[in-house]
Amino acid sequence: MTAVEEAGTRHRLRSRDDEGAPSGEEPGAPRPPLPWYRRMFRDRAVLLLALPAMAVVIVFQYLALGGNVIAFQDYQPYLGVGRSLWVGLENFSILFSGDPEFLAALRNTLIITLLQTVLVFPAPIILALLLHSLVSNRVRQWVQSVLYLPHFLSWVIVVAVFQQVLGGAGMINNFLRAHGWQPIDVIGNSDAFYGLITSQVIWKDTGWATILFLAVLAGIDKSLYEASAVDGATRWRQTWHITLPGMRPIIIMLLILKLGDSLSVGFEQLILQQDAVGLGVSQVLDTYVYNQGVVGGYWGVAAAVGLVKGVLGLVLVLVANKVAHMFGEEGVYRA
Amino acid sequence: MPDIRTTGRQPSRRNVLFGGLGVGAFALLAAAGCSNEGRGGVGAVSAAQNSSVLPKYIPYTGVPMDIKGADGVPDTMLKYPASPKKATSGQPGDGEDVGVFVMTNTPAPPKLEKNAYWQELNERLGFGLSVALTPSGDYSDRFQTTVAGDQLPDIFAMFSGDIPGLPSLLEERAVDLTEYLAGDAVAKYPFLANIPTESWQSCVYNGKVFAVPVPRGPAQSMVMYARQDYFESEGIDPQVTSFEEFYDLCKELSGGNTWALGRVPLGFIRQMYEIPNGWSEAGGTLTSANLHERQQDALEAARRLVADGFVHPDGVTAAQPQRKTWLVNGTIRFLDDTFSAWPDFSNYPLGEGFQLAVVPPPLAEGGGTAGIHMGPQVQNITSISAKSADRVEALLDVINYLAAPFGTEEHMFKTYGVEGVHYELDGTDPVPTEKGRTEVQLGLKYVVEGPWVNFQAGDPSVAQAEHDAQAAVVPSAVKNPASGLFSDTASRKGGQIGEKLGAVETDILAGRQKVGAWQPAAEAWAKGGGDKIRAELEKALADRKKTEG
């Protein structure tokens, strides 16, 4: 996605340059836009560069969308899409019939989404501000590297690490028991589950997510800080009046993008820990789709739920983008 | 042995409750396979038609057994036969490469280039065998996606109880093997003819033979293992005579960083409370074990073991190899597993004097011994892809070769590899070397196998103990009256409704729901499909009785 977007941006920039300052013509004189085939020819090198990325997106994003036809079928893997029975909207009835399992999955998804938006999303911003305030470059780079590392561990490893440390027979509890104290019940305790998975996400991805914010912070004009210091602004006031406003566009853009996949709350992380805490708290839309479809053989229902989830995500992005425009922000894009 | 899936996705609840792995009271419910139509609209086929195509049982007599099994107990060998004889001539197959998709319970073996066993195997076969392995816990999920992607290779294994709409799938994707295997035709494949008839019942659908079984039966029965050497050294007798005695013993064994149990032994406890094996039958009427009046007593008993801290805290999430490690290193003292798991312990770093014993379930209130639940007749089944229909005889020849019975040269190589490389001879016993333990794990024993034989290379006392334990509990084992019967609803919906009930069971054991939640959940199970499954099984049962006269 990104590669193509980048290519698209470059393409737009380039054409704007061409339109803005054509050589050998009166500057400022409006020129009729070139027909599309001329523009294609002119930009052929850039377009060629974009092709591989386009191919990836087309094959894995757009062609794959065709699979959604399963949502309208009584799909059987051995019959394939071609020969499975067409059932229309029957698979969607689960959304409206109030199936308790589906509602529970929806509820858990929304709870986790809320937690992730409130607790996980601001974490890298705060961390970036803290890192930015470190004076020594060497210390900062070292801290950064340490914080990035967990991002490269797979969820299987992360879950195992948490299990080894906090599990019922993990390091801490073994120590407690060996000294005659009561063990603490974290892993496998459904009441602590949301806290656990939120901390896992924060531990794993916060460091990595700071990269973007640090880049933005580095781009803020130093002279603003100097000027405000002359005016007697404290560090706190500088953060409030210079740093945060400087970060605002990127924060809003990321927040909107986050909303788009806010209903995907970490399939792998949850499915790995589902057995320990039961489906009551851990079944979310993604695991519901998996359990219904791949495990249970109800592929049609699973695809229907997945499709609705995708559409909801799209609607959320579009609405959030509109709202951002209303507040004078750039948002993700402008039509 | 390193554990490949310490925190990986566990076998899905459905695998555990309903699958060919055969655990607990539900084991045979869907694992059983036989007659009737599937989803593809094939007409109803009576049990009679199905049993008419069952391959004839022609036992292989080339290798005399040390202890012949009786009353359902498998045969036992104390020593591997000296200089095993080749039982086939020439190379199997048609010389073309063969692809296999199969499950495994061991870490993945080295790649072909670095695997002397695999290379030698290809040499002997005369063609390249490519094997796609998936851990058994993930197998059925992976299988479904492989089917959807139309990627099934020439030969593929299945947990028959885990696949919704199995008969229709087989009609579409597997070769009908009836003309090659039904009745006397199987004689052409002597090692397949050596597989007992009961196991073939899980391979016949819509009146056609679609697969070859990996036979088990008694060997797949779940039993309670105890660390006999520990109990002896402590002067404790693990052979409990009631649930309360078991509870007290567990209490005594738990403390600090040791626990009595590796997981909740729900099957063992259900046996104590005489809850039937899947179904019970009276005059042609079946009743599901789920609705048994003592289920809540059993759950209450099991829940107490968890609540009072006698079960390893990671017992729910750990994989079974991890629990075996705990038993071996003394973290736990009891672990339930199948009889077939016994020889598996030799792959672990066993301490001096390591010894297991089987504890038969006592009646919960004392006063006698309860029956164990007889395991499913098959571990899994294996079919030939419809796309390879033109090579079916060659592929059956390969499968036959891989089914070579215990004591033949082919079996020795398939199971143990090459002498001096993969095993060292201890007397006549092939004792695996480190290289052997890793390289030989190609999952071939789940493609097809001869009948189960109790044997432990290098330690006849293990096979003897296994035999003795089986002789004590197998003849009185409680069978599932629906074993070998097929229900279309069970095949299509059994997994889904079973998963819901299983979730309630897990919640009760973990203390998240009251024991009283079971009854309504079990009734919901019955309404949601259980009753229909019962009706279908009753009809199939009546059919079978008519045939048997």
mmCIF file of N, CA and C in Angstrom, chain A residues 37-124:
data_model
loop_
_atom_site.group_PDB
_atom_site.id
_atom_site.type_symbol
_atom_site.label_atom_id
_atom_site.label_comp_id
_atom_site.label_asym_id
_atom_site.label_seq_id
_atom_site.Cartn_x
_atom_site.Cartn_y
_atom_site.Cartn_z
ATOM 1 N N TYR A 37 -3.287 9.978 -21.695
ATOM 2 C CA TYR A 37 -2.269 9.101 -22.309
ATOM 3 C C TYR A 37 -0.946 9.838 -22.458
ATOM 4 N N ARG A 38 -1.021 11.154 -22.667
ATOM 5 C CA ARG A 38 0.220 11.923 -22.737
ATOM 6 C C ARG A 38 0.919 11.950 -21.376
ATOM 7 N N ARG A 39 0.073 12.104 -20.337
ATOM 8 C CA ARG A 39 0.645 12.136 -18.995
ATOM 9 C C ARG A 39 1.261 10.772 -18.657
ATOM 10 N N MET A 40 0.551 9.719 -19.057
ATOM 11 C CA MET A 40 1.081 8.374 -18.811
ATOM 12 C C MET A 40 2.441 8.225 -19.467
ATOM 13 N N PHE A 41 2.521 8.699 -20.717
ATOM 14 C CA PHE A 41 3.762 8.557 -21.461
ATOM 15 C C PHE A 41 4.870 9.361 -20.790
ATOM 16 N N ARG A 42 4.491 10.573 -20.384
ATOM 17 C CA ARG A 42 5.485 11.431 -19.765
ATOM 18 C C ARG A 42 6.025 10.826 -18.467
ATOM 19 N N ASP A 43 5.091 10.205 -17.696
ATOM 20 C CA ASP A 43 5.493 9.687 -16.385
ATOM 21 C C ASP A 43 5.860 8.202 -16.436
ATOM 22 N N ARG A 44 6.187 7.712 -17.645
ATOM 23 C CA ARG A 44 6.315 6.254 -17.777
ATOM 24 C C ARG A 44 7.339 5.641 -16.813
ATOM 25 N N ALA A 45 8.433 6.356 -16.583
ATOM 26 C CA ALA A 45 9.471 5.794 -15.714
ATOM 27 C C ALA A 45 8.934 5.594 -14.304
ATOM 28 N N VAL A 46 8.230 6.590 -13.820
ATOM 29 C CA VAL A 46 7.690 6.506 -12.459
ATOM 30 C C VAL A 46 6.638 5.405 -12.381
ATOM 31 N N LEU A 47 5.790 5.368 -13.426
ATOM 32 C CA LEU A 47 4.735 4.351 -13.433
ATOM 33 C C LEU A 47 5.334 2.953 -13.455
ATOM 34 N N LEU A 48 6.398 2.819 -14.211
ATOM 35 C CA LEU A 48 7.062 1.516 -14.299
ATOM 36 C C LEU A 48 7.580 1.092 -12.926
ATOM 37 N N LEU A 49 8.127 2.086 -12.229
ATOM 38 C CA LEU A 49 8.639 1.797 -10.889
ATOM 39 C C LEU A 49 7.510 1.364 -9.957
ATOM 40 N N ALA A 50 6.329 1.918 -10.190
ATOM 41 C CA ALA A 50 5.207 1.613 -9.298
ATOM 42 C C ALA A 50 4.589 0.257 -9.593
ATOM 43 N N LEU A 51 4.878 -0.278 -10.792
ATOM 44 C CA LEU A 51 4.194 -1.504 -11.221
ATOM 45 C C LEU A 51 4.283 -2.683 -10.242
ATOM 46 N N PRO A 52 5.510 -3.023 -9.787
ATOM 47 C CA PRO A 52 5.573 -4.193 -8.901
ATOM 48 C C PRO A 52 4.680 -4.037 -7.672
ATOM 49 N N ALA A 53 4.737 -2.854 -7.072
ATOM 50 C CA ALA A 53 3.931 -2.631 -5.874
ATOM 51 C C ALA A 53 2.440 -2.691 -6.224
ATOM 52 N N MET A 54 2.093 -2.128 -7.397
ATOM 53 C CA MET A 54 0.697 -2.173 -7.845
ATOM 54 C C MET A 54 0.244 -3.624 -7.989
ATOM 55 N N ALA A 55 1.140 -4.422 -8.582
ATOM 56 C CA ALA A 55 0.785 -5.827 -8.803
ATOM 57 C C ALA A 55 0.490 -6.507 -7.471
ATOM 58 N N VAL A 56 1.330 -6.229 -6.484
ATOM 59 C CA VAL A 56 1.134 -6.841 -5.170
ATOM 60 C C VAL A 56 -0.231 -6.432 -4.606
ATOM 61 N N VAL A 57 -0.503 -5.136 -4.702
ATOM 62 C CA VAL A 57 -1.774 -4.653 -4.144
ATOM 63 C C VAL A 57 -2.951 -5.258 -4.898
ATOM 64 N N ILE A 58 -2.840 -5.294 -6.218
ATOM 65 C CA ILE A 58 -3.964 -5.818 -7.004
ATOM 66 C C ILE A 58 -4.208 -7.294 -6.683
ATOM 67 N N VAL A 59 -3.124 -8.064 -6.640
ATOM 68 C CA VAL A 59 -3.298 -9.504 -6.415
ATOM 69 C C VAL A 59 -3.759 -9.798 -4.992
ATOM 70 N N PHE A 60 -3.074 -9.172 -4.024
ATOM 71 C CA PHE A 60 -3.336 -9.579 -2.645
ATOM 72 C C PHE A 60 -4.420 -8.749 -1.958
ATOM 73 N N GLN A 61 -4.749 -7.584 -2.519
ATOM 74 C CA GLN A 61 -5.808 -6.795 -1.887
ATOM 75 C C GLN A 61 -7.082 -6.810 -2.731
ATOM 76 N N TYR A 62 -6.955 -6.464 -4.001
ATOM 77 C CA TYR A 62 -8.179 -6.321 -4.797
ATOM 78 C C TYR A 62 -8.722 -7.655 -5.299
ATOM 79 N N LEU A 63 -7.863 -8.486 -5.887
ATOM 80 C CA LEU A 63 -8.372 -9.780 -6.357
ATOM 81 C C LEU A 63 -8.903 -10.610 -5.198
ATOM 82 N N ALA A 64 -8.197 -10.495 -4.056
ATOM 83 C CA ALA A 64 -8.614 -11.271 -2.892
ATOM 84 C C ALA A 64 -10.012 -10.859 -2.433
ATOM 85 N N LEU A 65 -10.397 -9.619 -2.733
ATOM 86 C CA LEU A 65 -11.743 -9.160 -2.352
ATOM 87 C C LEU A 65 -12.818 -10.058 -2.960
ATOM 88 N N GLY A 66 -12.503 -10.626 -4.117
ATOM 89 C CA GLY A 66 -13.467 -11.501 -4.775
ATOM 90 C C GLY A 66 -13.901 -12.655 -3.888
ATOM 91 N N GLY A 67 -13.005 -13.047 -2.983
ATOM 92 C CA GLY A 67 -13.315 -14.142 -2.065
ATOM 93 C C GLY A 67 -14.511 -13.855 -1.188
ATOM 94 N N ASN A 68 -14.858 -12.566 -1.073
ATOM 95 C CA ASN A 68 -16.001 -12.207 -0.233
ATOM 96 C C ASN A 68 -17.313 -12.790 -0.735
ATOM 97 N N VAL A 69 -17.302 -13.314 -1.949
ATOM 98 C CA VAL A 69 -18.503 -13.937 -2.481
ATOM 99 C C VAL A 69 -18.936 -15.099 -1.580
ATOM 100 N N ILE A 70 -17.966 -15.637 -0.847
ATOM 101 C CA ILE A 70 -18.264 -16.727 0.098
ATOM 102 C C ILE A 70 -19.336 -16.306 1.099
ATOM 103 N N ALA A 71 -19.348 -15.026 1.433
ATOM 104 C CA ALA A 71 -20.310 -14.532 2.428
ATOM 105 C C ALA A 71 -21.745 -14.742 1.954
ATOM 106 N N PHE A 72 -21.942 -14.939 0.666
ATOM 107 C CA PHE A 72 -23.300 -15.101 0.137
ATOM 108 C C PHE A 72 -23.565 -16.546 -0.283
ATOM 109 N N GLN A 73 -22.652 -17.440 0.132
ATOM 110 C CA GLN A 73 -22.787 -18.839 -0.276
ATOM 111 C C GLN A 73 -22.794 -19.761 0.936
ATOM 112 N N ASP A 74 -23.305 -20.969 0.734
ATOM 113 C CA ASP A 74 -23.059 -22.035 1.701
ATOM 114 C C ASP A 74 -21.769 -22.687 1.219
ATOM 115 N N TYR A 75 -20.662 -22.035 1.520
ATOM 116 C CA TYR A 75 -19.390 -22.426 0.925
ATOM 117 C C TYR A 75 -18.857 -23.724 1.520
ATOM 118 N N GLN A 76 -18.439 -24.630 0.671
ATOM 119 C CA GLN A 76 -17.763 -25.847 1.102
ATOM 120 C C GLN A 76 -16.410 -25.887 0.407
ATOM 121 N N PRO A 77 -15.332 -26.005 1.171
ATOM 122 C CA PRO A 77 -13.998 -25.938 0.564
ATOM 123 C C PRO A 77 -13.820 -26.930 -0.589
ATOM 124 N N TYR A 78 -14.422 -28.116 -0.442
ATOM 125 C CA TYR A 78 -14.196 -29.134 -1.459
ATOM 126 C C TYR A 78 -15.015 -28.882 -2.723
ATOM 127 N N LEU A 79 -16.021 -27.996 -2.637
ATOM 128 C CA LEU A 79 -16.789 -27.666 -3.836
ATOM 129 C C LEU A 79 -16.238 -26.419 -4.507
ATOM 130 N N GLY A 80 -15.588 -25.572 -3.702
ATOM 131 C CA GLY A 80 -15.042 -24.350 -4.261
ATOM 132 C C GLY A 80 -16.119 -23.297 -4.453
ATOM 133 N N VAL A 81 -15.687 -22.109 -4.875
ATOM 134 C CA VAL A 81 -16.623 -21.003 -5.047
ATOM 135 C C VAL A 81 -17.607 -21.317 -6.171
ATOM 136 N N GLY A 82 -17.105 -21.964 -7.199
ATOM 137 C CA GLY A 82 -17.915 -22.202 -8.385
ATOM 138 C C GLY A 82 -19.147 -23.054 -8.139
ATOM 139 N N ARG A 83 -19.022 -24.070 -7.271
ATOM 140 C CA ARG A 83 -20.122 -25.027 -7.144
ATOM 141 C C ARG A 83 -20.847 -24.966 -5.809
ATOM 142 N N SER A 84 -20.406 -24.072 -4.913
ATOM 143 C CA SER A 84 -21.099 -23.964 -3.637
ATOM 144 C C SER A 84 -22.455 -23.304 -3.835
ATOM 145 N N LEU A 85 -23.383 -23.637 -2.938
ATOM 146 C CA LEU A 85 -24.761 -23.165 -3.044
ATOM 147 C C LEU A 85 -24.861 -21.670 -2.745
ATOM 148 N N TRP A 86 -25.657 -20.928 -3.577
ATOM 149 C CA TRP A 86 -25.868 -19.504 -3.345
ATOM 150 C C TRP A 86 -26.996 -19.330 -2.340
ATOM 151 N N VAL A 87 -26.739 -18.629 -1.230
ATOM 152 C CA VAL A 87 -27.797 -18.483 -0.225
ATOM 153 C C VAL A 87 -28.162 -17.023 0.031
ATOM 154 N N GLY A 88 -27.649 -16.116 -0.789
ATOM 155 C CA GLY A 88 -28.008 -14.709 -0.628
ATOM 156 C C GLY A 88 -27.536 -14.144 0.699
ATOM 157 N N LEU A 89 -28.462 -13.528 1.409
ATOM 158 C CA LEU A 89 -28.082 -12.838 2.639
ATOM 159 C C LEU A 89 -28.246 -13.696 3.886
ATOM 160 N N GLU A 90 -28.514 -14.974 3.682
ATOM 161 C CA GLU A 90 -28.792 -15.837 4.832
ATOM 162 C C GLU A 90 -27.676 -15.807 5.880
ATOM 163 N N ASN A 91 -26.430 -15.771 5.409
ATOM 164 C CA ASN A 91 -25.318 -15.789 6.357
ATOM 165 C C ASN A 91 -25.282 -14.553 7.236
ATOM 166 N N PHE A 92 -25.891 -13.483 6.755
ATOM 167 C CA PHE A 92 -25.840 -12.240 7.523
ATOM 168 C C PHE A 92 -26.869 -12.232 8.645
ATOM 169 N N SER A 93 -27.761 -13.226 8.623
ATOM 170 C CA SER A 93 -28.839 -13.211 9.618
ATOM 171 C C SER A 93 -28.278 -13.265 11.035
ATOM 172 N N ILE A 94 -27.095 -13.857 11.161
ATOM 173 C CA ILE A 94 -26.501 -13.972 12.493
ATOM 174 C C ILE A 94 -26.241 -12.590 13.104
ATOM 175 N N LEU A 95 -26.025 -11.602 12.223
ATOM 176 C CA LEU A 95 -25.743 -10.250 12.702
ATOM 177 C C LEU A 95 -26.984 -9.622 13.324
ATOM 178 N N PHE A 96 -28.138 -10.037 12.811
ATOM 179 C CA PHE A 96 -29.360 -9.361 13.239
ATOM 180 C C PHE A 96 -30.203 -10.218 14.183
ATOM 181 N N SER A 97 -29.888 -11.521 14.225
ATOM 182 C CA SER A 97 -30.713 -12.395 15.048
ATOM 183 C C SER A 97 -30.294 -12.347 16.511
ATOM 184 N N GLY A 98 -29.225 -11.617 16.803
ATOM 185 C CA GLY A 98 -28.803 -11.506 18.192
ATOM 186 C C GLY A 98 -28.175 -12.778 18.730
ATOM 187 N N ASP A 99 -27.433 -13.503 17.890
ATOM 188 C CA ASP A 99 -26.706 -14.691 18.339
ATOM 189 C C ASP A 99 -25.784 -14.289 19.491
ATOM 190 N N PRO A 100 -25.993 -14.882 20.691
ATOM 191 C CA PRO A 100 -25.249 -14.406 21.866
ATOM 192 C C PRO A 100 -23.736 -14.503 21.689
ATOM 193 N N GLU A 101 -23.296 -15.544 20.963
ATOM 194 C CA GLU A 101 -21.856 -15.703 20.792
ATOM 195 C C GLU A 101 -21.269 -14.558 19.966
ATOM 196 N N PHE A 102 -22.035 -14.179 18.917
ATOM 197 C CA PHE A 102 -21.584 -13.078 18.072
ATOM 198 C C PHE A 102 -21.580 -11.775 18.875
ATOM 199 N N LEU A 103 -22.661 -11.566 19.645
ATOM 200 C CA LEU A 103 -22.743 -10.332 20.431
ATOM 201 C C LEU A 103 -21.612 -10.255 21.452
ATOM 202 N N ALA A 104 -21.291 -11.403 22.057
ATOM 203 C CA ALA A 104 -20.191 -11.416 23.026
ATOM 204 C C ALA A 104 -18.881 -11.053 22.332
ATOM 205 N N ALA A 105 -18.688 -11.607 21.126
ATOM 206 C CA ALA A 105 -17.461 -11.308 20.381
ATOM 207 C C ALA A 105 -17.402 -9.818 20.043
ATOM 208 N N LEU A 106 -18.553 -9.264 19.655
ATOM 209 C CA LEU A 106 -18.607 -7.847 19.305
ATOM 210 C C LEU A 106 -18.294 -6.992 20.533
ATOM 211 N N ARG A 107 -18.901 -7.385 21.666
ATOM 212 C CA ARG A 107 -18.691 -6.620 22.888
ATOM 213 C C ARG A 107 -17.210 -6.643 23.273
ATOM 214 N N ASN A 108 -16.612 -7.842 23.274
ATOM 215 C CA ASN A 108 -15.197 -7.935 23.639
ATOM 216 C C ASN A 108 -14.327 -7.124 22.701
ATOM 217 N N THR A 109 -14.678 -7.160 21.406
ATOM 218 C CA THR A 109 -13.893 -6.400 20.431
ATOM 219 C C THR A 109 -13.940 -4.911 20.764
ATOM 220 N N LEU A 110 -15.141 -4.432 21.071
ATOM 221 C CA LEU A 110 -15.277 -3.002 21.347
ATOM 222 C C LEU A 110 -14.536 -2.617 22.624
ATOM 223 N N ILE A 111 -14.602 -3.475 23.646
ATOM 224 C CA ILE A 111 -13.873 -3.182 24.888
ATOM 225 C C ILE A 111 -12.376 -3.076 24.597
ATOM 226 N N ILE A 112 -11.872 -4.061 23.855
ATOM 227 C CA ILE A 112 -10.429 -4.063 23.582
ATOM 228 C C ILE A 112 -10.052 -2.877 22.697
ATOM 229 N N THR A 113 -10.906 -2.557 21.720
ATOM 230 C CA THR A 113 -10.644 -1.394 20.874
ATOM 231 C C THR A 113 -10.542 -0.132 21.710
ATOM 232 N N LEU A 114 -11.474 -0.001 22.636
ATOM 233 C CA LEU A 114 -11.482 1.187 23.489
ATOM 234 C C LEU A 114 -10.188 1.263 24.301
ATOM 235 N N LEU A 115 -9.825 0.113 24.906
ATOM 236 C CA LEU A 115 -8.606 0.084 25.709
ATOM 237 C C LEU A 115 -7.392 0.438 24.867
ATOM 238 N N GLN A 116 -7.374 -0.104 23.643
ATOM 239 C CA GLN A 116 -6.203 0.136 22.803
ATOM 240 C C GLN A 116 -6.130 1.588 22.358
ATOM 241 N N THR A 117 -7.300 2.190 22.121
ATOM 242 C CA THR A 117 -7.283 3.576 21.695
ATOM 243 C C THR A 117 -6.882 4.479 22.853
ATOM 244 N N VAL A 118 -7.410 4.188 24.038
ATOM 245 C CA VAL A 118 -7.153 5.066 25.175
ATOM 246 C C VAL A 118 -5.761 4.845 25.765
ATOM 247 N N LEU A 119 -5.352 3.570 25.884
ATOM 248 C CA LEU A 119 -4.097 3.292 26.585
ATOM 249 C C LEU A 119 -2.917 3.047 25.649
ATOM 250 N N VAL A 120 -3.168 2.323 24.556
ATOM 251 C CA VAL A 120 -2.047 1.943 23.701
ATOM 252 C C VAL A 120 -1.658 3.072 22.760
ATOM 253 N N PHE A 121 -2.638 3.745 22.200
ATOM 254 C CA PHE A 121 -2.322 4.764 21.199
ATOM 255 C C PHE A 121 -1.449 5.904 21.740
ATOM 256 N N PRO A 122 -1.758 6.452 22.921
ATOM 257 C CA PRO A 122 -0.923 7.574 23.396
ATOM 258 C C PRO A 122 0.457 7.135 23.880
ATOM 259 N N ALA A 123 0.641 5.856 24.168
ATOM 260 C CA ALA A 123 1.908 5.419 24.765
ATOM 261 C C ALA A 123 3.134 5.836 23.947
ATOM 262 N N PRO A 124 3.143 5.575 22.624
ATOM 263 C CA PRO A 124 4.342 5.979 21.870
ATOM 264 C C PRO A 124 4.523 7.489 21.809
#
